[in-house]
PDB file of C-alpha atoms in Angstrom:
ATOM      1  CA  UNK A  87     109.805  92.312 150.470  1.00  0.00           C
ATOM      2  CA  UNK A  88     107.789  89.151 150.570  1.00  0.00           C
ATOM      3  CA  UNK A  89     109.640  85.764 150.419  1.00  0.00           C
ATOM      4  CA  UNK A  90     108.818  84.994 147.014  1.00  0.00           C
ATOM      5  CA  UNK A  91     111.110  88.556 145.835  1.00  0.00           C
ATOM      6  CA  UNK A  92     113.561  88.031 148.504  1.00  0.00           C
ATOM      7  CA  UNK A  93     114.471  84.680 146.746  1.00  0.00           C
ATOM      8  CA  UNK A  94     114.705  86.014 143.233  1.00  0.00           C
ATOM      9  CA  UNK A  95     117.200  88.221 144.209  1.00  0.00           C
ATOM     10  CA  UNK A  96     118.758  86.146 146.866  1.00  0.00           C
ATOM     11  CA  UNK A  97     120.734  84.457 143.809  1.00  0.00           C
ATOM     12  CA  UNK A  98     122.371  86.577 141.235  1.00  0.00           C
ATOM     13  CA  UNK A  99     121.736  84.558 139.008  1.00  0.00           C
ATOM     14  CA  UNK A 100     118.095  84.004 139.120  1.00  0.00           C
ATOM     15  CA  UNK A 101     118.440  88.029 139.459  1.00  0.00           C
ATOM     16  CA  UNK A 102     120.082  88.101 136.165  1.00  0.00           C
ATOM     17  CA  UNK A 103     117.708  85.841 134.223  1.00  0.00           C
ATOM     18  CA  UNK A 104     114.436  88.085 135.298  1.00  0.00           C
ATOM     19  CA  UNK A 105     116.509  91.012 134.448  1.00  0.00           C
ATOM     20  CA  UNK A 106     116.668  89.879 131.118  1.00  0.00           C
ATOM     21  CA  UNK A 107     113.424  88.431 131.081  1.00  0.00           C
ATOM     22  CA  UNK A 108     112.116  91.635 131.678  1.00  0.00           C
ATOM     23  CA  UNK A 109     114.190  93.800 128.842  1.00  0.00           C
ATOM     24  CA  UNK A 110     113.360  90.903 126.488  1.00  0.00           C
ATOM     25  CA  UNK A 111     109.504  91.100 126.929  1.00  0.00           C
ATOM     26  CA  UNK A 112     109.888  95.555 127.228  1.00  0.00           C
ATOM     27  CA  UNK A 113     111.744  95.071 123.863  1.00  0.00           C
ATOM     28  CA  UNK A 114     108.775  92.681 122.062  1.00  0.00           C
ATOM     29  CA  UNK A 115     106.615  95.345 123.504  1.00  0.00           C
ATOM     30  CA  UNK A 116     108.052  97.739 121.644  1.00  0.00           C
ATOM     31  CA  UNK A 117     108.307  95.885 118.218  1.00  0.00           C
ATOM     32  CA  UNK A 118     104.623  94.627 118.592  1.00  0.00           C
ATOM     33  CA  UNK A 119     103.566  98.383 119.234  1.00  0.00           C
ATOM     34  CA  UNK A 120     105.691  99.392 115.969  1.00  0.00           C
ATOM     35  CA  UNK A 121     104.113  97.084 113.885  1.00  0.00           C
ATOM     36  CA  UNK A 122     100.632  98.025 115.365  1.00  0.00           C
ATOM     37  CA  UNK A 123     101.330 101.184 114.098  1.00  0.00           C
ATOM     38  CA  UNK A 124     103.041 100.451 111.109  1.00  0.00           C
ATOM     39  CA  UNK A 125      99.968  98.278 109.705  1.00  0.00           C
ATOM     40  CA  UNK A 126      97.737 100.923 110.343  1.00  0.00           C
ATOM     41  CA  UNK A 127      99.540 103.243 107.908  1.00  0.00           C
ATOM     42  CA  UNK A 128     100.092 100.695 105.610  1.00  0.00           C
ATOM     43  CA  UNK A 129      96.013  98.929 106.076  1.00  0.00           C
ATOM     44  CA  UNK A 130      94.646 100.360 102.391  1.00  0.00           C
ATOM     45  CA  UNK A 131      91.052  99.721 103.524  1.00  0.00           C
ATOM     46  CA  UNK A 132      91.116 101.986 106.266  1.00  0.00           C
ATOM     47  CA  UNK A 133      90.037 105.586 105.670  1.00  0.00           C
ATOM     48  CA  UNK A 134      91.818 108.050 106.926  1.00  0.00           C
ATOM     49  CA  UNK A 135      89.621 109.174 109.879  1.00  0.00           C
ATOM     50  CA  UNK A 136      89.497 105.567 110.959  1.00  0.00           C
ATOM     51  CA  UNK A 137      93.763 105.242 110.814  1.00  0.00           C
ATOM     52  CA  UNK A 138      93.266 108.231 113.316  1.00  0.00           C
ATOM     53  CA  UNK A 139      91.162 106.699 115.850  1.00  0.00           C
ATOM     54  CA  UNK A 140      93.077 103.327 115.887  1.00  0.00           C
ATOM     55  CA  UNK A 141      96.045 105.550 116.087  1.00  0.00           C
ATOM     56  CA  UNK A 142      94.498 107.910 118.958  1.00  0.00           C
ATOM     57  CA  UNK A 143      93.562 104.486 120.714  1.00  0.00           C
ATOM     58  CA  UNK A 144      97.309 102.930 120.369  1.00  0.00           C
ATOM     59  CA  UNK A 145      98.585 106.021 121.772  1.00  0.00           C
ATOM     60  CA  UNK A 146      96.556 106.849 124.303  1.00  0.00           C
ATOM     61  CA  UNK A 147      95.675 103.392 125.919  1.00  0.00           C
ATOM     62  CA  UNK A 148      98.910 101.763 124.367  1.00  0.00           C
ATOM     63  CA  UNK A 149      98.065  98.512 126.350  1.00  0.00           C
ATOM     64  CA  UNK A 150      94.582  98.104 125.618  1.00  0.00           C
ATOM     65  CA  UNK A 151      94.386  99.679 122.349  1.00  0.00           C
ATOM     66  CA  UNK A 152      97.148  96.683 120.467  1.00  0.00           C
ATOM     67  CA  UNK A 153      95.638  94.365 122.371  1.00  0.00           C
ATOM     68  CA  UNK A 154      92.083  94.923 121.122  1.00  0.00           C
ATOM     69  CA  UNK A 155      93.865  95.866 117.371  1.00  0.00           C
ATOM     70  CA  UNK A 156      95.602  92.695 117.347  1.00  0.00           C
ATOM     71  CA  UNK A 157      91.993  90.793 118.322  1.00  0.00           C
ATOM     72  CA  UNK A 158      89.797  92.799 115.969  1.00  0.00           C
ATOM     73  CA  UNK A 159      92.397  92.965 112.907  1.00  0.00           C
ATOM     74  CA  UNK A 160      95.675  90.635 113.625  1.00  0.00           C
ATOM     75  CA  UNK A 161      94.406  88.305 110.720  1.00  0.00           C
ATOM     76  CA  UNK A 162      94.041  90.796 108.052  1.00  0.00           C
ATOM     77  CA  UNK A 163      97.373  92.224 109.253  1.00  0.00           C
ATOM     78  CA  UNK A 164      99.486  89.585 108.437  1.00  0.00           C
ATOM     79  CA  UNK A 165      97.811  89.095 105.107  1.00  0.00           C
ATOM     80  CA  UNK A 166      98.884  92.581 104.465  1.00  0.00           C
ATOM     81  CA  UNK A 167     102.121  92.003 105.747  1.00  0.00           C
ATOM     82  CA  UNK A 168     102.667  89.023 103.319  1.00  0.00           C
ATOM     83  CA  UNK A 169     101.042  90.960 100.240  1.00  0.00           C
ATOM     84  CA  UNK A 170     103.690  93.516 100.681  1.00  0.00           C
ATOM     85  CA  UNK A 171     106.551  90.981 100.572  1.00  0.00           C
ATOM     86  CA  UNK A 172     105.388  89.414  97.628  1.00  0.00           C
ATOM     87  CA  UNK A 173     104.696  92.797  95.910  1.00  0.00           C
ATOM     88  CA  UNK A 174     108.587  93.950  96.788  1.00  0.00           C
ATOM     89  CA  UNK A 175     110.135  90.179  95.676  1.00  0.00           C
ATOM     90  CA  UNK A 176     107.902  91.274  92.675  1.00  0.00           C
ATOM     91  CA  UNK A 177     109.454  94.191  91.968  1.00  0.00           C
ATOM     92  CA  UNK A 178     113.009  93.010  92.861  1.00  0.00           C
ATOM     93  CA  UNK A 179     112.226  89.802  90.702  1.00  0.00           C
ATOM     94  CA  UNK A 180     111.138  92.811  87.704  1.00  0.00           C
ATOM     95  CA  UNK A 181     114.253  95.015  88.235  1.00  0.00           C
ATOM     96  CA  UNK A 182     116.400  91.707  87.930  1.00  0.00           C
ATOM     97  CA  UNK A 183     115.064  90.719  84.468  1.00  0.00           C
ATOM     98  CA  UNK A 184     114.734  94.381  83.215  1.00  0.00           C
ATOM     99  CA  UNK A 185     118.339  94.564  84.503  1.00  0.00           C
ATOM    100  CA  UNK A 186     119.999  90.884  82.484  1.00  0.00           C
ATOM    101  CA  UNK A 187     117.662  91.499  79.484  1.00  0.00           C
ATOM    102  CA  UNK A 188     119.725  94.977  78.771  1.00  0.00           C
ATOM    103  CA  UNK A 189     123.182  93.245  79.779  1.00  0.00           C
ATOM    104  CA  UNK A 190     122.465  90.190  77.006  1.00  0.00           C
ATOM    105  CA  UNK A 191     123.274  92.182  74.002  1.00  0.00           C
ATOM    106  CA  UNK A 192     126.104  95.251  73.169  1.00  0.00           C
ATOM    107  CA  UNK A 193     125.254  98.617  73.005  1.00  0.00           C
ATOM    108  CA  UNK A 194     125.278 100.664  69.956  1.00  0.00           C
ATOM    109  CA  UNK A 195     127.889 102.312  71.427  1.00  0.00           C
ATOM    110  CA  UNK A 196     130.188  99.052  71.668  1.00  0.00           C
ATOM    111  CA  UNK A 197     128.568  98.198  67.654  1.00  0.00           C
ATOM    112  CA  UNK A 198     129.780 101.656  66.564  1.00  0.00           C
ATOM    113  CA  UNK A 199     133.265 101.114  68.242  1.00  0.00           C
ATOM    114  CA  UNK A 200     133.526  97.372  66.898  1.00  0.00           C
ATOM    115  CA  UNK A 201     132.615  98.926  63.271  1.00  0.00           C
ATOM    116  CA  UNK A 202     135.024 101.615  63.137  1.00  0.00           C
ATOM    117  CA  UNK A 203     137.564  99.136  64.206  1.00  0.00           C
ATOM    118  CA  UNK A 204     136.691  96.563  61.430  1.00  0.00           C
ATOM    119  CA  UNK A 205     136.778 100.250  58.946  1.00  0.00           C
ATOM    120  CA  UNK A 206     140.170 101.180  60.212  1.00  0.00           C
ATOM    121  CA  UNK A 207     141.765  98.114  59.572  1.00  0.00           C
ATOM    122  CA  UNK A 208     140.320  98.181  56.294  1.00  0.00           C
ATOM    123  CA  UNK A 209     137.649  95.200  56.494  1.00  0.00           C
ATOM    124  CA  UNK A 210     134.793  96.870  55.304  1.00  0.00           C
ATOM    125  CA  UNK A 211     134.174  99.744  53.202  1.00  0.00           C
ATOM    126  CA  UNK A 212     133.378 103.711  54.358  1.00  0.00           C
ATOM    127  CA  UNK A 213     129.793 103.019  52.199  1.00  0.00           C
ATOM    128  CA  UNK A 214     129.398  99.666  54.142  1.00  0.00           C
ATOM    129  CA  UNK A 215     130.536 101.870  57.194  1.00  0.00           C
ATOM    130  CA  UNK A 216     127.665 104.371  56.626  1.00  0.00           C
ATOM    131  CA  UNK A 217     125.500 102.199  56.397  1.00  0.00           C
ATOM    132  CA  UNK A 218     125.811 100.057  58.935  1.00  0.00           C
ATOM    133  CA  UNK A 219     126.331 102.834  61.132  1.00  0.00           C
ATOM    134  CA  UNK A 220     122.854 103.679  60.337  1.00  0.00           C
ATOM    135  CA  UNK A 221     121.496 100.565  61.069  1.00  0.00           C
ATOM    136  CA  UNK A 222     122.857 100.686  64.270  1.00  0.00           C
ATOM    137  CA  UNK A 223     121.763 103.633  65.240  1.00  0.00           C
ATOM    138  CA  UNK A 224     117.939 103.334  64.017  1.00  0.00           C
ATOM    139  CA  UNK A 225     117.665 100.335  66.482  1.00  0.00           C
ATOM    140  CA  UNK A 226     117.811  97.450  64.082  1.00  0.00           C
ATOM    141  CA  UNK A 227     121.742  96.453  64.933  1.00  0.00           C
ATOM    142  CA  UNK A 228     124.104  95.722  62.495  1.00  0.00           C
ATOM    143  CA  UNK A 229     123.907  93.631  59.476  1.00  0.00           C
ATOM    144  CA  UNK A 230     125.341  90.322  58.911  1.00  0.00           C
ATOM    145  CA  UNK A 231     126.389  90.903  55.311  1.00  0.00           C
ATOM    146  CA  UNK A 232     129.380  92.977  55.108  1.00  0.00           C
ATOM    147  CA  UNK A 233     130.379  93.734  58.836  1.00  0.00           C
ATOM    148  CA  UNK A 234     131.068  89.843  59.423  1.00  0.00           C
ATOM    149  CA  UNK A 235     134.336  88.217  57.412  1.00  0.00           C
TER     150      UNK A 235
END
């Protein structure tokens, strides 16, 4: 052992801390290799026979091959990265006012049970029934003539 190793492990402690110096940077090897490949997949521009070679390349000189991916297309990868966030808080933003635009108003369901309770107790009329039934279910809600007292 040369002096230099001998006194790295001489202390536990400084043992410990390149021991985890070590897992940390194997560990941000491994998420900077999954995203390598994960952009390459997702990279729309890239024809399929040129997703293979970047991917044969990753693979096979894992090293080299995100090192010269990150140089030659790290710019356009975040940009891509970025676009898809924005496309899926898009889409979450859509679901969320598709979602409270159909909770604002009752059902027809919840109009049909609020008009047979207003028939039962005798508030409006089985022809004022019918036909606000039939409002109700063609879409167009009920009326505010006889239904309301």
């Amino acid at each position: 052992m040369t002096a230099q190793t001998y006194l790295a492990y001489d202390y536990p402690l400084l043992s410990a801390f390149w021991t985890m110096l070590w897992f940390f940077l194997w560990i941000m090897w491994f998420v900077l290799l999954f995203r390598v490949v994960l952009d390459i997949f997702r990279d729309d521009a890239l024809n399929g026979w040129a997703k293979t070679g970047w991917l044969i390349f990753v693979i096979v000189l894992p090293f080299l091959g995100v090192f010269v991916y990150l140089i030659a297309r790290g710019k356009n990868m975040g940009r891509r990265e970025l676009a898809q966030a924005q496309a899926q808080q898009e889409a979450f933003d859509s679901y969320v006012r598709r979602t409270a635009a159909g909770a604002t108003g009752p059902s027809s369901a919840d109009e049909l049970t609020k008009l047979s309770e207003l028939r039962t107790r005798g508030d409006i009329s089985d022809d004022e029934f019918r036909r606000a039934k039939e409002l109700v279910l063609s879409g167009h809600g009920t009326g505010a003539g006889p239904a309301e007292h």
